[in-house]
Structure formats: C-alpha cells, structure tokens
Coordinates of C-alpha atoms in Angstrom, one line a residue:
Chain A
X1 CA 24.4 -80.5 -49.0
X2 CA 21.6 -82.9 -49.6
X3 CA 22.5 -86.6 -49.3
X4 CA 21.6 -88.8 -52.2
X5 CA 22.9 -92.2 -51.0
X6 CA 25.2 -93.8 -48.4
X7 CA 28.2 -92.8 -50.5
X8 CA 27.5 -89.1 -49.8
X9 CA 27.2 -89.3 -46.0
X10 CA 30.8 -89.0 -45.0
X11 CA 31.4 -86.0 -47.4
X12 CA 28.3 -84.2 -46.1
X13 CA 29.5 -84.6 -42.5
X14 CA 33.1 -83.6 -43.2
X15 CA 31.8 -80.5 -45.0
X16 CA 30.2 -79.4 -41.7
X17 CA 33.3 -80.4 -39.6
X18 CA 35.4 -78.2 -41.9
X19 CA 33.4 -75.2 -40.8
X20 CA 34.8 -75.5 -37.2
X21 CA 36.6 -72.3 -36.4
X22 CA 39.4 -73.6 -34.1
X23 CA 42.0 -75.4 -36.2
X24 CA 42.9 -78.2 -33.8
X25 CA 39.2 -78.9 -33.0
X26 CA 38.5 -78.9 -36.7
X27 CA 41.3 -81.4 -37.3
X28 CA 40.2 -83.7 -34.4
X29 CA 36.6 -83.7 -35.5
X30 CA 37.4 -84.3 -39.1
X31 CA 39.7 -87.2 -38.2
X32 CA 37.1 -88.6 -35.8
X33 CA 34.4 -88.7 -38.5
X34 CA 36.8 -90.1 -41.1
X35 CA 37.9 -93.0 -38.8
X36 CA 34.4 -93.6 -37.2
X37 CA 32.7 -93.8 -40.6
X38 CA 35.5 -96.0 -41.9
X39 CA 34.9 -98.4 -39.0
X40 CA 31.1 -98.4 -39.6
X41 CA 31.6 -99.1 -43.3
X42 CA 34.3 -101.7 -43.0
X43 CA 32.4 -103.5 -40.3
X44 CA 29.1 -103.3 -42.3
X45 CA 27.5 -102.5 -38.9
X46 CA 23.9 -103.6 -38.8
X47 CA 21.1 -101.6 -37.4
X48 CA 20.8 -104.0 -34.4
X49 CA 24.6 -103.8 -33.7
X50 CA 24.3 -100.0 -33.9
X51 CA 21.5 -100.0 -31.3
X52 CA 23.6 -102.2 -29.1
X53 CA 26.6 -99.9 -29.4
X54 CA 24.5 -96.9 -28.5
X55 CA 23.4 -98.8 -25.4
X56 CA 27.0 -99.6 -24.5
X57 CA 28.1 -96.0 -24.9
X58 CA 25.3 -94.8 -22.6
X59 CA 26.2 -97.5 -20.1
X60 CA 29.8 -96.2 -19.7
X61 CA 28.8 -92.9 -18.2
X62 CA 26.1 -94.5 -16.0
X63 CA 28.8 -96.8 -14.5
X64 CA 31.1 -93.9 -13.7
X65 CA 31.0 -92.5 -10.2
X66 CA 33.4 -90.3 -8.1
X67 CA 35.3 -93.4 -7.1
X68 CA 35.2 -95.2 -10.5
X69 CA 36.0 -94.1 -14.1
X70 CA 34.5 -96.6 -16.5
X71 CA 35.6 -94.8 -19.7
X72 CA 39.2 -94.8 -18.5
X73 CA 39.0 -98.5 -17.6
X74 CA 37.6 -99.3 -21.1
X75 CA 40.2 -97.2 -22.8
X76 CA 42.8 -99.3 -21.0
X77 CA 41.2 -102.6 -22.0
X78 CA 41.3 -101.4 -25.6
X79 CA 45.0 -100.4 -25.4
X80 CA 44.3 -96.8 -26.0
X81 CA 45.6 -95.5 -22.6
X82 CA 49.0 -97.0 -23.1
X83 CA 49.2 -96.0 -26.8
X84 CA 48.5 -92.3 -25.7
X85 CA 51.1 -92.6 -23.0
X86 CA 53.9 -94.0 -25.2
X87 CA 53.1 -91.6 -28.1
X88 CA 53.4 -88.6 -25.8
X89 CA 56.5 -89.5 -23.8
X90 CA 60.1 -90.5 -24.7
X91 CA 60.5 -87.7 -27.2
X92 CA 57.1 -88.4 -28.8
X93 CA 57.6 -92.1 -28.9
X94 CA 61.0 -92.1 -30.5
X95 CA 63.0 -93.1 -27.4
X96 CA 62.3 -95.7 -24.6
X97 CA 60.3 -94.2 -21.8
X98 CA 59.5 -95.1 -18.2
X99 CA 56.2 -93.3 -18.5
X100 CA 53.1 -95.4 -17.9
X101 CA 49.4 -95.0 -17.2
X102 CA 48.6 -93.0 -14.1
X103 CA 45.9 -95.5 -13.2
X104 CA 42.7 -94.9 -11.2
X105 CA 44.2 -95.0 -7.7
X106 CA 46.4 -92.0 -7.5
X107 CA 45.6 -89.6 -4.6
X108 CA 47.0 -86.1 -4.6
X109 CA 47.6 -85.7 -0.9
X110 CA 49.9 -88.5 0.2
X111 CA 52.2 -87.8 3.2
X112 CA 55.7 -86.5 2.7
X113 CA 58.3 -88.9 3.9
X114 CA 62.0 -88.9 4.8
X115 CA 64.4 -90.8 2.6
X116 CA 64.4 -94.5 3.5
X117 CA 61.2 -94.3 5.5
X118 CA 58.6 -97.1 5.4
X119 CA 55.2 -96.5 3.7
X120 CA 53.7 -99.4 5.7
X121 CA 51.3 -97.5 8.0
X122 CA 49.2 -100.5 9.4
X123 CA 49.9 -104.2 9.7
X124 CA 50.0 -105.4 6.0
X125 CA 51.6 -108.8 5.7
X126 CA 53.5 -110.0 2.6
X127 CA 57.2 -110.0 1.8
X128 CA 59.2 -106.9 2.9
X129 CA 60.5 -104.8 0.0
X130 CA 63.4 -102.3 -0.1
X131 CA 63.2 -100.0 -3.1
X132 CA 66.2 -97.9 -4.4
X133 CA 65.3 -95.4 -7.0
X134 CA 67.3 -92.9 -9.2
X135 CA 66.0 -90.0 -11.2
X136 CA 68.2 -88.8 -14.1
X137 CA 67.9 -86.6 -17.1
X138 CA 68.4 -87.9 -20.7
X139 CA 72.2 -87.3 -20.4
X140 CA 72.4 -89.4 -17.3
X141 CA 72.8 -86.5 -14.9
X142 CA 71.1 -86.9 -11.5
X143 CA 68.0 -84.8 -10.8
X144 CA 68.0 -83.7 -7.2
X145 CA 64.9 -82.3 -5.4
X146 CA 62.3 -84.1 -7.5
X147 CA 59.1 -85.1 -5.8
X148 CA 58.4 -88.8 -6.2
X149 CA 54.9 -89.9 -5.3
X150 CA 54.7 -93.6 -4.6
X151 CA 51.6 -95.8 -4.2
X152 CA 50.8 -99.5 -4.5
X153 CA 48.3 -102.2 -3.7
X154 CA 48.7 -104.4 -0.6
X155 CA 49.7 -108.1 -0.9
X156 CA 45.9 -108.7 -0.9
X157 CA 45.7 -106.8 -4.1
X158 CA 43.8 -103.8 -2.7
X159 CA 44.7 -100.1 -2.4
X160 CA 44.1 -98.5 0.9
X161 CA 41.2 -96.4 -0.4
X162 CA 39.5 -99.6 -1.5
X163 CA 40.1 -101.4 1.8
X164 CA 38.8 -100.3 5.2
X165 CA 41.2 -102.6 7.0
X166 CA 44.2 -100.5 5.9
X167 CA 45.2 -97.3 7.6
X168 CA 44.6 -94.0 5.7
X169 CA 47.4 -93.5 3.2
X170 CA 48.9 -97.0 3.8
X171 CA 51.4 -97.8 1.1
X172 CA 51.5 -94.2 -0.1
X173 CA 54.1 -91.5 0.3
X174 CA 56.0 -88.6 -1.3
X175 CA 59.8 -88.7 -1.3
X176 CA 62.3 -86.1 -2.5
X177 CA 65.4 -87.1 -4.5
X178 CA 68.8 -86.6 -2.8
X179 CA 71.7 -84.6 -4.3
X180 CA 72.7 -87.8 -6.2
X181 CA 69.2 -88.2 -7.6
X182 CA 68.4 -91.2 -5.4
X183 CA 65.4 -92.0 -3.2
X184 CA 64.6 -95.1 -1.2
X185 CA 61.7 -96.5 0.8
X186 CA 60.6 -99.6 2.6
X187 CA 57.4 -101.4 1.8
X188 CA 56.0 -104.8 1.0
X189 CA 55.9 -106.6 -2.3
X190 CA 52.6 -105.7 -4.1
X191 CA 50.2 -108.3 -5.5
X192 CA 48.3 -108.3 -8.8
X193 CA 44.6 -107.5 -8.7
X194 CA 41.4 -107.7 -10.7
X195 CA 39.8 -104.7 -12.4
X196 CA 36.0 -104.2 -11.9
X197 CA 33.8 -106.3 -14.3
X198 CA 30.4 -104.9 -13.4
X199 CA 30.2 -102.5 -16.4
X200 CA 30.9 -102.5 -20.2
X201 CA 34.6 -103.3 -19.7
X202 CA 33.6 -106.5 -17.9
X203 CA 31.3 -107.4 -20.7
X204 CA 34.1 -106.8 -23.2
X205 CA 36.6 -109.0 -21.3
X206 CA 33.9 -111.7 -20.8
X207 CA 33.1 -111.7 -24.6
X208 CA 36.8 -112.2 -25.3
X209 CA 37.4 -114.8 -22.5
X210 CA 40.1 -112.4 -21.2
X211 CA 40.9 -112.4 -17.5
X212 CA 40.5 -109.1 -15.6
X213 CA 43.9 -109.2 -13.8
X214 CA 46.6 -106.5 -13.7
X215 CA 50.1 -107.9 -12.9
X216 CA 51.7 -106.7 -9.6
X217 CA 53.3 -103.3 -9.8
X218 CA 54.4 -100.2 -7.9
X219 CA 53.2 -96.7 -9.0
X220 CA 55.4 -93.6 -9.3
X221 CA 54.7 -90.0 -10.2
X222 CA 57.8 -87.9 -10.6
X223 CA 57.5 -84.1 -10.7
X224 CA 60.1 -81.3 -10.9
X225 CA 59.7 -78.0 -12.6
X226 CA 61.6 -78.0 -15.9
X227 CA 60.9 -81.7 -16.6
X228 CA 57.9 -83.4 -18.1
X229 CA 56.0 -84.9 -15.1
X230 CA 55.7 -88.7 -15.7
X231 CA 53.6 -91.3 -14.1
X232 CA 55.2 -94.7 -14.1
X233 CA 54.7 -98.3 -13.0
X234 CA 57.3 -101.0 -12.2
X235 CA 56.1 -104.5 -12.8
X236 CA 56.9 -107.8 -11.1
X237 CA 58.5 -110.2 -13.6
X238 CA 57.2 -113.2 -11.7
X239 CA 53.6 -112.3 -12.0
X240 CA 51.6 -114.9 -14.0
X241 CA 49.7 -112.1 -15.9
X242 CA 52.7 -110.2 -17.0
X243 CA 52.1 -111.0 -20.7
X244 CA 48.3 -110.6 -20.6
X245 CA 47.7 -107.5 -18.6
X246 CA 44.0 -106.7 -19.0
X247 CA 45.0 -103.0 -19.3
X248 CA 47.9 -103.5 -21.7
X249 CA 50.1 -101.4 -19.4
X250 CA 53.3 -103.6 -19.2
X251 CA 56.2 -102.5 -21.3
X252 CA 59.7 -104.1 -21.4
X253 CA 61.3 -100.9 -20.0
X254 CA 59.2 -101.2 -16.8
X255 CA 59.8 -104.8 -15.8
X256 CA 61.6 -104.6 -12.4
X257 CA 64.5 -106.7 -11.3
X258 CA 63.3 -107.9 -7.9
X259 CA 66.2 -109.5 -6.0
X260 CA 65.5 -112.1 -3.3
X261 CA 67.3 -111.2 -0.1
X262 CA 67.2 -112.8 3.4
X263 CA 64.1 -111.1 4.6
X264 CA 62.2 -110.3 1.4
X265 CA 63.1 -108.4 -1.8
X266 CA 65.2 -105.5 -3.0
X267 CA 64.4 -103.6 -6.2
X268 CA 66.4 -100.8 -7.9
X269 CA 65.1 -98.7 -10.7
X270 CA 66.3 -95.7 -12.7
X271 CA 63.7 -93.2 -14.1
X272 CA 64.7 -90.9 -16.9
X273 CA 63.0 -87.5 -17.2
X274 CA 62.8 -85.4 -20.4
X275 CA 62.6 -81.6 -20.5
X276 CA 59.0 -80.4 -20.6
X277 CA 56.0 -79.2 -18.7
X278 CA 55.8 -80.1 -15.0
X279 CA 52.1 -80.6 -14.3
X280 CA 50.5 -82.7 -11.6
X281 CA 47.5 -84.6 -12.9
X282 CA 44.0 -84.3 -11.5
X283 CA 43.5 -87.3 -9.2
X284 CA 41.1 -89.6 -11.1
X285 CA 39.0 -90.5 -8.1
X286 CA 37.8 -88.0 -5.5
X287 CA 36.2 -90.3 -2.9
X288 CA 37.3 -93.2 -0.8
X289 CA 35.1 -96.2 -1.1
X290 CA 32.8 -96.4 1.9
X291 CA 33.6 -99.0 4.5
Chain B
X1 CA 53.1 -110.2 -25.6
X2 CA 55.3 -107.6 -23.9
X3 CA 55.1 -104.1 -25.5
X4 CA 58.5 -102.6 -26.3
X5 CA 57.3 -99.2 -27.8
X6 CA 54.3 -97.5 -29.2
X7 CA 54.7 -99.3 -32.4
X8 CA 53.8 -102.6 -30.7
X9 CA 50.6 -101.5 -28.9
X10 CA 48.1 -102.1 -31.7
X11 CA 49.5 -105.6 -32.5
X12 CA 49.5 -106.5 -28.8
X13 CA 45.8 -105.5 -28.5
X14 CA 44.8 -107.1 -31.8
X15 CA 46.4 -110.4 -30.6
X16 CA 44.0 -110.4 -27.6
X17 CA 41.0 -109.4 -29.8
X18 CA 41.7 -112.3 -32.1
X19 CA 41.1 -114.7 -29.2
X20 CA 37.4 -113.8 -29.0
X21 CA 35.4 -117.0 -29.6
X22 CA 32.4 -115.5 -31.5
X23 CA 33.4 -114.8 -35.1
X24 CA 31.3 -111.6 -35.5
X25 CA 32.3 -110.2 -32.1
X26 CA 36.0 -110.9 -33.0
X27 CA 35.6 -109.1 -36.3
X28 CA 33.8 -106.1 -34.7
X29 CA 36.4 -105.7 -31.9
X30 CA 39.3 -106.2 -34.2
X31 CA 38.0 -103.5 -36.6
X32 CA 37.1 -101.2 -33.6
X33 CA 40.7 -101.4 -32.3
X34 CA 42.2 -100.9 -35.8
X35 CA 40.2 -97.8 -36.5
X36 CA 40.3 -96.4 -33.0
X37 CA 44.1 -96.7 -32.8
X38 CA 44.4 -95.3 -36.3
X39 CA 42.4 -92.2 -35.2
X40 CA 44.6 -91.8 -32.1
X41 CA 47.8 -92.1 -34.1
X42 CA 46.8 -89.9 -37.0
X43 CA 45.4 -87.2 -34.7
X44 CA 48.6 -87.4 -32.5
X45 CA 46.2 -87.2 -29.6
X46 CA 47.8 -85.5 -26.6
X47 CA 47.4 -86.7 -23.0
X48 CA 45.3 -83.7 -22.2
X49 CA 43.0 -84.2 -25.2
X50 CA 42.7 -87.9 -24.2
X51 CA 41.6 -86.9 -20.6
X52 CA 39.0 -84.5 -22.2
X53 CA 37.7 -87.3 -24.4
X54 CA 37.3 -89.6 -21.5
X55 CA 35.4 -86.9 -19.7
X56 CA 33.1 -86.5 -22.7
X57 CA 32.4 -90.2 -23.1
X58 CA 31.4 -90.4 -19.4
X59 CA 29.2 -87.3 -19.9
X60 CA 27.2 -89.0 -22.6
X61 CA 25.7 -91.7 -20.3
X62 CA 25.2 -89.2 -17.5
X63 CA 23.1 -87.1 -19.8
X64 CA 20.9 -90.0 -20.8
X65 CA 17.6 -90.6 -19.1
X66 CA 14.4 -92.6 -19.8
X67 CA 13.2 -89.6 -21.9
X68 CA 16.5 -88.6 -23.6
X69 CA 19.2 -90.7 -25.4
X70 CA 22.4 -88.6 -25.7
X71 CA 24.4 -91.3 -27.4
X72 CA 21.8 -91.5 -30.2
X73 CA 21.7 -87.7 -30.5
X74 CA 25.5 -87.5 -30.8
X75 CA 25.6 -90.4 -33.3
X76 CA 23.1 -88.4 -35.4
X77 CA 25.2 -85.2 -35.1
X78 CA 28.2 -87.1 -36.4
X79 CA 26.3 -88.6 -39.3
X80 CA 26.6 -92.2 -38.1
X81 CA 22.8 -92.8 -37.6
X82 CA 22.0 -92.0 -41.2
X83 CA 25.0 -93.9 -42.5
X84 CA 23.9 -97.0 -40.7
X85 CA 20.4 -96.5 -42.1
X86 CA 21.4 -96.0 -45.7
X87 CA 23.9 -98.9 -45.6
X88 CA 21.3 -101.3 -44.2
X89 CA 18.3 -100.4 -46.4
X90 CA 17.7 -100.2 -50.2
X91 CA 19.3 -103.6 -50.8
X92 CA 22.3 -102.8 -48.7
X93 CA 22.7 -99.3 -50.0
X94 CA 22.7 -100.2 -53.7
X95 CA 19.2 -98.8 -54.4
X96 CA 17.4 -95.6 -53.4
X97 CA 15.6 -96.1 -50.1
X98 CA 12.9 -94.3 -48.2
X99 CA 14.3 -95.6 -44.9
X100 CA 15.4 -92.9 -42.5
X101 CA 16.3 -92.6 -38.8
X102 CA 13.6 -93.7 -36.4
X103 CA 14.3 -90.6 -34.2
X104 CA 13.9 -90.3 -30.5
X105 CA 10.2 -89.5 -30.4
X106 CA 8.6 -92.8 -31.6
X107 CA 6.0 -94.2 -29.2
X108 CA 4.9 -97.8 -29.6
X109 CA 1.3 -97.5 -28.5
X110 CA -0.3 -94.9 -30.8
X111 CA -4.1 -95.2 -31.4
X112 CA -5.3 -97.1 -34.5
X113 CA -7.1 -94.9 -36.9
X114 CA -9.6 -95.3 -39.8
X115 CA -8.4 -94.3 -43.3
X116 CA -8.7 -90.6 -43.8
X117 CA -9.0 -89.8 -40.1
X118 CA -7.4 -86.7 -38.5
X119 CA -4.5 -87.2 -36.0
X120 CA -5.2 -83.7 -34.5
X121 CA -6.5 -84.6 -31.0
X122 CA -6.4 -81.1 -29.4
X123 CA -6.4 -77.6 -30.8
X124 CA -3.0 -77.3 -32.6
X125 CA -3.0 -74.3 -34.9
X126 CA -0.9 -74.2 -38.1
X127 CA -1.8 -75.0 -41.7
X128 CA -4.0 -78.0 -42.3
X129 CA -2.3 -80.9 -44.2
X130 CA -3.9 -83.8 -46.1
X131 CA -1.5 -86.6 -46.6
X132 CA -1.9 -89.4 -49.3
X133 CA 0.5 -92.3 -49.0
X134 CA 1.1 -95.4 -51.0
X135 CA 3.1 -98.5 -49.9
X136 CA 4.5 -100.6 -52.7
X137 CA 7.0 -103.4 -53.2
X138 CA 10.1 -103.1 -55.3
X139 CA 8.1 -104.2 -58.5
X140 CA 5.6 -101.4 -57.9
X141 CA 2.9 -103.8 -56.6
X142 CA 0.6 -102.3 -53.9
X143 CA 1.1 -103.7 -50.4
X144 CA -2.3 -103.9 -48.6
X145 CA -2.8 -104.4 -44.9
X146 CA 0.5 -102.8 -43.8
X147 CA 0.5 -100.9 -40.5
X148 CA 1.7 -97.3 -41.0
X149 CA 2.7 -95.6 -37.7
X150 CA 2.6 -91.8 -38.2
X151 CA 4.0 -89.1 -35.8
X152 CA 5.1 -85.5 -36.1
X153 CA 5.8 -82.3 -34.2
X154 CA 3.3 -79.6 -33.8
X155 CA 3.6 -76.3 -35.7
X156 CA 5.4 -75.1 -32.5
X157 CA 8.1 -77.7 -33.1
X158 CA 7.1 -79.9 -30.1
X159 CA 6.0 -83.6 -30.0
X160 CA 3.0 -84.3 -27.7
X161 CA 5.2 -86.1 -25.2
X162 CA 7.3 -83.0 -24.8
X163 CA 4.4 -80.6 -24.5
X164 CA 1.9 -80.7 -21.7
X165 CA -0.5 -78.4 -23.7
X166 CA -1.1 -81.1 -26.3
X167 CA -3.5 -84.0 -25.8
X168 CA -2.1 -87.5 -25.2
X169 CA -1.2 -89.0 -28.6
X170 CA -1.8 -85.7 -30.5
X171 CA -0.4 -85.9 -34.0
X172 CA 0.2 -89.7 -33.7
X173 CA -1.8 -92.6 -35.2
X174 CA -1.5 -96.0 -36.8
X175 CA -3.2 -96.5 -40.2
X176 CA -3.6 -99.6 -42.3
X177 CA -3.1 -99.6 -46.1
X178 CA -6.1 -100.3 -48.3
X179 CA -6.3 -103.0 -51.0
X180 CA -4.7 -100.5 -53.4
X181 CA -1.8 -99.9 -50.9
X182 CA -3.0 -96.4 -50.1
X183 CA -3.5 -94.7 -46.8
X184 CA -4.4 -91.1 -45.9
X185 CA -4.8 -88.9 -42.9
X186 CA -5.5 -85.3 -42.0
X187 CA -3.1 -83.3 -39.8
X188 CA -1.3 -80.0 -39.7
X189 CA 2.0 -79.0 -41.4
X190 CA 4.8 -79.7 -38.9
X191 CA 7.6 -77.3 -38.0
X192 CA 11.3 -77.7 -37.6
X193 CA 12.7 -77.8 -34.1
X194 CA 15.9 -77.6 -32.1
X195 CA 17.6 -80.7 -30.7
X196 CA 18.7 -80.5 -27.0
X197 CA 22.1 -78.7 -26.4
X198 CA 22.6 -79.2 -22.7
X199 CA 25.0 -82.2 -23.2
X200 CA 28.1 -83.3 -25.2
X201 CA 26.1 -83.0 -28.5
X202 CA 25.4 -79.3 -27.7
X203 CA 29.1 -78.8 -27.0
X204 CA 30.0 -80.3 -30.3
X205 CA 27.5 -78.1 -32.2
X206 CA 28.7 -75.0 -30.4
X207 CA 32.4 -75.7 -31.1
X208 CA 31.5 -76.0 -34.8
X209 CA 29.2 -73.0 -34.8
X210 CA 26.5 -75.4 -36.2
X211 CA 22.8 -74.6 -35.4
X212 CA 20.8 -77.3 -33.6
X213 CA 17.8 -77.4 -35.9
X214 CA 16.1 -80.3 -37.6
X215 CA 14.1 -79.3 -40.8
X216 CA 10.3 -79.9 -40.5
X217 CA 9.3 -83.5 -41.3
X218 CA 6.6 -86.2 -40.7
X219 CA 7.6 -89.6 -39.3
X220 CA 6.5 -93.0 -40.6
X221 CA 7.1 -96.6 -39.5
X222 CA 5.8 -99.2 -42.0
X223 CA 5.4 -102.8 -40.8
X224 CA 4.0 -105.9 -42.5
X225 CA 5.3 -109.5 -42.1
X226 CA 7.4 -110.5 -45.1
X227 CA 8.8 -107.0 -45.6
X228 CA 11.7 -105.2 -43.9
X229 CA 10.2 -102.8 -41.5
X230 CA 11.3 -99.2 -42.3
X231 CA 11.3 -96.0 -40.4
X232 CA 11.0 -93.0 -42.7
X233 CA 10.8 -89.2 -42.6
X234 CA 9.4 -86.9 -45.2
X235 CA 10.9 -83.4 -45.2
X236 CA 9.5 -80.0 -46.0
X237 CA 11.4 -78.6 -49.1
X238 CA 10.7 -75.0 -47.9
X239 CA 12.4 -75.4 -44.5
X240 CA 15.5 -73.1 -44.2
X241 CA 17.5 -75.8 -42.5
X242 CA 17.0 -78.5 -45.2
X243 CA 20.6 -78.5 -46.3
X244 CA 22.1 -78.2 -42.8
X245 CA 20.1 -80.7 -40.8
X246 CA 21.9 -81.0 -37.5
X247 CA 21.2 -84.8 -37.6
X248 CA 22.2 -85.3 -41.2
X249 CA 18.9 -87.0 -41.8
X250 CA 17.7 -85.4 -45.0
X251 CA 18.1 -87.4 -48.2
X252 CA 17.0 -86.4 -51.7
X253 CA 14.5 -89.3 -51.8
X254 CA 12.7 -88.0 -48.8
X255 CA 12.0 -84.4 -49.7
X256 CA 8.2 -84.1 -50.0
X257 CA 6.2 -82.3 -52.7
X258 CA 3.9 -80.1 -50.5
X259 CA 1.2 -78.6 -52.7
X260 CA -0.5 -75.4 -51.6
X261 CA -4.3 -75.8 -51.7
X262 CA -7.1 -73.4 -50.7
X263 CA -7.1 -74.3 -47.0
X264 CA -3.5 -75.5 -46.4
X265 CA -1.4 -78.2 -48.0
X266 CA -1.6 -81.6 -49.7
X267 CA 1.3 -84.1 -49.8
X268 CA 1.5 -87.4 -51.6
X269 CA 4.3 -89.9 -51.0
X270 CA 5.1 -93.4 -52.1
X271 CA 7.0 -95.8 -49.8
X272 CA 8.8 -98.8 -51.3
X273 CA 9.4 -101.8 -49.1
X274 CA 11.9 -104.5 -49.7
X275 CA 11.6 -108.2 -48.6
X276 CA 13.1 -108.8 -45.2
X277 CA 12.5 -109.1 -41.5
X278 CA 9.4 -107.3 -40.0
X279 CA 10.5 -106.1 -36.6
X280 CA 9.1 -103.3 -34.6
X281 CA 11.8 -101.2 -33.0
X282 CA 12.1 -100.7 -29.2
X283 CA 10.7 -97.2 -28.5
X284 CA 13.7 -95.0 -27.7
X285 CA 12.0 -93.2 -24.9
X286 CA 9.9 -94.8 -22.2
X287 CA 8.6 -91.8 -20.3
X288 CA 6.7 -88.6 -21.1
X289 CA 8.5 -85.5 -20.0
X290 CA 6.9 -84.2 -16.8
X291 CA 4.5 -81.3 -17.0

C-alpha cells in the first residue's frame, strides 16, 4: 500500500508482516512491529534520538567477541533474560521455579567429580563452603543419576577463565546425584563481581547511576533425560547488592541459607525439576580470556 | 526489590529505570522496558527464540562497516525509519510533508553546480531527465538561496560510490535556489535497486518472502538557516515496486509526475519547508566501496 501519513505506517508494515509463510515467524514479526512502533510513537522519538539508537544497536555487535556477549549482557540489564527464564520455567511461570539465567561463564567441559569432592583446584583463599544439594521432581520424589554442573567465581570475584592465576577448571565440576537425589561438594564462598562496562550496557548503567555489581552466587545446571534441563543460581543473602542486582537475576526462591560453622559455611539447597526436554545449552563463550 | 515471580520482573526493572537522573533518558528507558517486556510477554517468547534474537542483535553490529549501516537498513525494513521521519516533520505529523529518509548513500561533499547544469559526470546511459524544482515556505512564498543537495542511482541501479565505472560524484550536486525559489538540473532517469541481503535484514526479507527492491527515486536534501532541513525522495510512479518498497519509504506526497518528452523525461516538484533548525546530517557512510 502507499503511505499517506504517519498514521498509515504501522498498517502498511503489518500488511507485509502478515505475508510471512511460517505461522510462528509471522506472529513474532507482527508483534515485534506492533510493540516497536508503539514504543516509537509513545516516546515521540526524535530524529536525533533515532540516530543515537541506531548507533547503539550497531555498537552491541561490535562489542561482542568469542569471550563476551554484549547483547546478552544488555538483555540482562533490561530484565529481559530473567523474564524469559521465569516465563518458560515452573510450568510456564505458574509455579515457583529454581531456574535462573545460565550466565556468560558456563563451560561445557568441566571435570566429572565424585560425590563430596572439592572443586578447589588451586590455592583460592576465602571461607570454606560445604554444599549439600538435593534434586527432586514436582511430587518431591528424589531424582537419582542427574548430572549437576557447578561453577562459581572465586572470593576475588573472578571465574577461572577470566583469571590466569587460577588453575584450569578451578571452581568447576560435574556431580551425579545419589540414589536419594543428593549431591555434595566442597568449595569456597563466592564473591560478587562487576559486569563489564566498556560497551552499551555500561553506558546504560552509567546514565542511570546504577552500579554494575552482581551479588555473590553459585551456578548450577541440572540435566537428566525426561526432565527440563534447568540452569540455576543460589545467592548469598548477606551480599550488599542482593536487592539491586545489575542483571535482575535474584529471585526469592534462590536466596540460599548460608549457615556459619566453625571453619566456614554450610549451605543446603533443594532443586525441583519439571518434566520436559533435557537439552544442554550451547556454552555462551568459546574462548578463555588470554593471560 | 527481590523478584518473587515473573509478574514482578517488569515492576522491578521499572523501579531501577525511574532512578535515572535525566528526565528524558528516564522517560525513554521506562517506555523501552514497558514495550520490550510487553512484546516478550505477548509473544510468549521461548528460551530458544530468545537465544536466536540475541544472536541476531549481535549480528547487526558485526555486519556494519564504514560503508554499510545494517541497523539503519533493518530499521527501514521494519518501517521505523519512515515512521520517525513522518512523526518529526510536517508540523509533527499533522500536515503533509515532503520529508523522507536520508538513506545510506548521502555524501556531504558533492560539487556545487550552476542552475540548470548536468550532474552526469561520466557516460551513464538511460533516458535523459530535466528536473525543475521549487522550494517554498508553508505560506507558498518562494525560498531563495537554499542549498539543494541532489543525488541518485544510475539507470543500472548503482550510486557512484558503489560503482567503480562511474566518475567520482557522478549524479551528485549541490544547487542553490534562485530568487523565485526555483532550481533545475539535467540528469538521467534513475532505476530501482536491491538493498543488501547478506545480513539480518536479508534474513528478515527472506523469511517473509519479501523482495529487496527499492523503487526508483531521486534524493534531495534542502538546507537554509531558519528552516528545518529536510531530506526527501521523489519516486517514479511507473516503478513496479512502488507499492512494496522494501524500506517502506514511498508516501503519496512523494510520487513524482514524470512527463515523457521527445528526448526523455521532465519532472517538476515543489518542496515545502517548515520553520525549524537547519542542521546538515552526518553522512551515513564514510568510505567509498573499494574497486
């Protein structure tokens, strides 16, 4: 159709979107145009602001490398990552879920460990931590033989692949749940850490006077055929940034109960899996940062 | 705030957006989050679709070079560029406007020409075109002394900076309006041309079975202090892609009346300027494509 005025633009574009043969693609593109145009109209976006937005969008991809995913970082800083996660887990958002963002530091090839083993592979410092986990189904029945991938930052706030001073695969391991659904490992209490601020996400946080910290947490990825694979994070309730996570990842269901013991901390946590597709995610980064 | 479930995510993010000190930035970010989350929720975006979207966003910037702006191309293919243009011209979209997208091929440093001069600078082929233009204010009064930048594709559908066979600055020039507000030049009738399809915009068009053509047009940029600088395009009514412009740029007000004469075509067109800021745009590309 020929556009007469600004009123016609959205209808003209939607008419083209509706020609898309694949039904889901058609739905997604139509909704994208509807909401994108609604944003532009409600914001009364100026030509200069539009030019700036185009520059920002191009900058996202330029900032992305094999060891850094700027679009994912920005999606987190706008709360989209956790919204997607919560909508798609816990029976499509209708039940509490232990699912959480995978995060950018998952590596696919961590070493397999015996139950109770330590994942500290080089001198790491910090308070010792003993973790007891359980994996259950929605009826509370133990799930045996599930693979539990574990990874975390050091007490300095760095993952091993960011930090040449840590041994390869330090603070990473894969455990298998016992017949009672339990698994356990020894480690150290993680620290919170800053997300990178040298790209568009940093500009966003600076414009908002938001800090760039993530509260301290441990990562888990739980995988067994017959159950929906979930990524999860368990957060430290004492972290000063718990309520202002720059990635909006913290949920009430994932705040751990760290117990002080003589020589450090103990933490117990139960993960509930729902039926669904078991699918290991693609590791978000493919290269270790150079030393 | 601590998020309990998916219902809380948007409120938690908006609470952070509301802390932004600058009022306009706060408004833009709040509206961005509102509409972005509304899209995600209404589309019931899956985790896999979200991963794909992240990949596409990163691909936009990777496709962008000093001679190609993929974000701008994609904004055109989603109708956003023309929406922005029509909203911000013609007394904020309330009156007809001759404003149109600047497009990616504007160069800032075209040669100045005498009235009536030809902009054909190397053998170009195609039907000769004599263009008569007028520049007026909203009351119909002629505007003398306005700079009119003119540029267009060749009858092969290529701009000189894409085509080593054309002379530098072929089919480009800057004219100055006469005391009666008129300007004129000689050229050749332009041809429609395809937009690049080797990036995310190409994937979008392919998924929709949309062609990647732009209907034939001439470009204008009209600049005089005291008037809002406008970019404009005048389209060929005989072009087969007039109603399906892959960039949604065609408006009724910009379809030219090409008159067949003995040795080619004549085209007359009146541009109306409104009061406002005279500001030359930054040229979207900074490098000529290598031969």
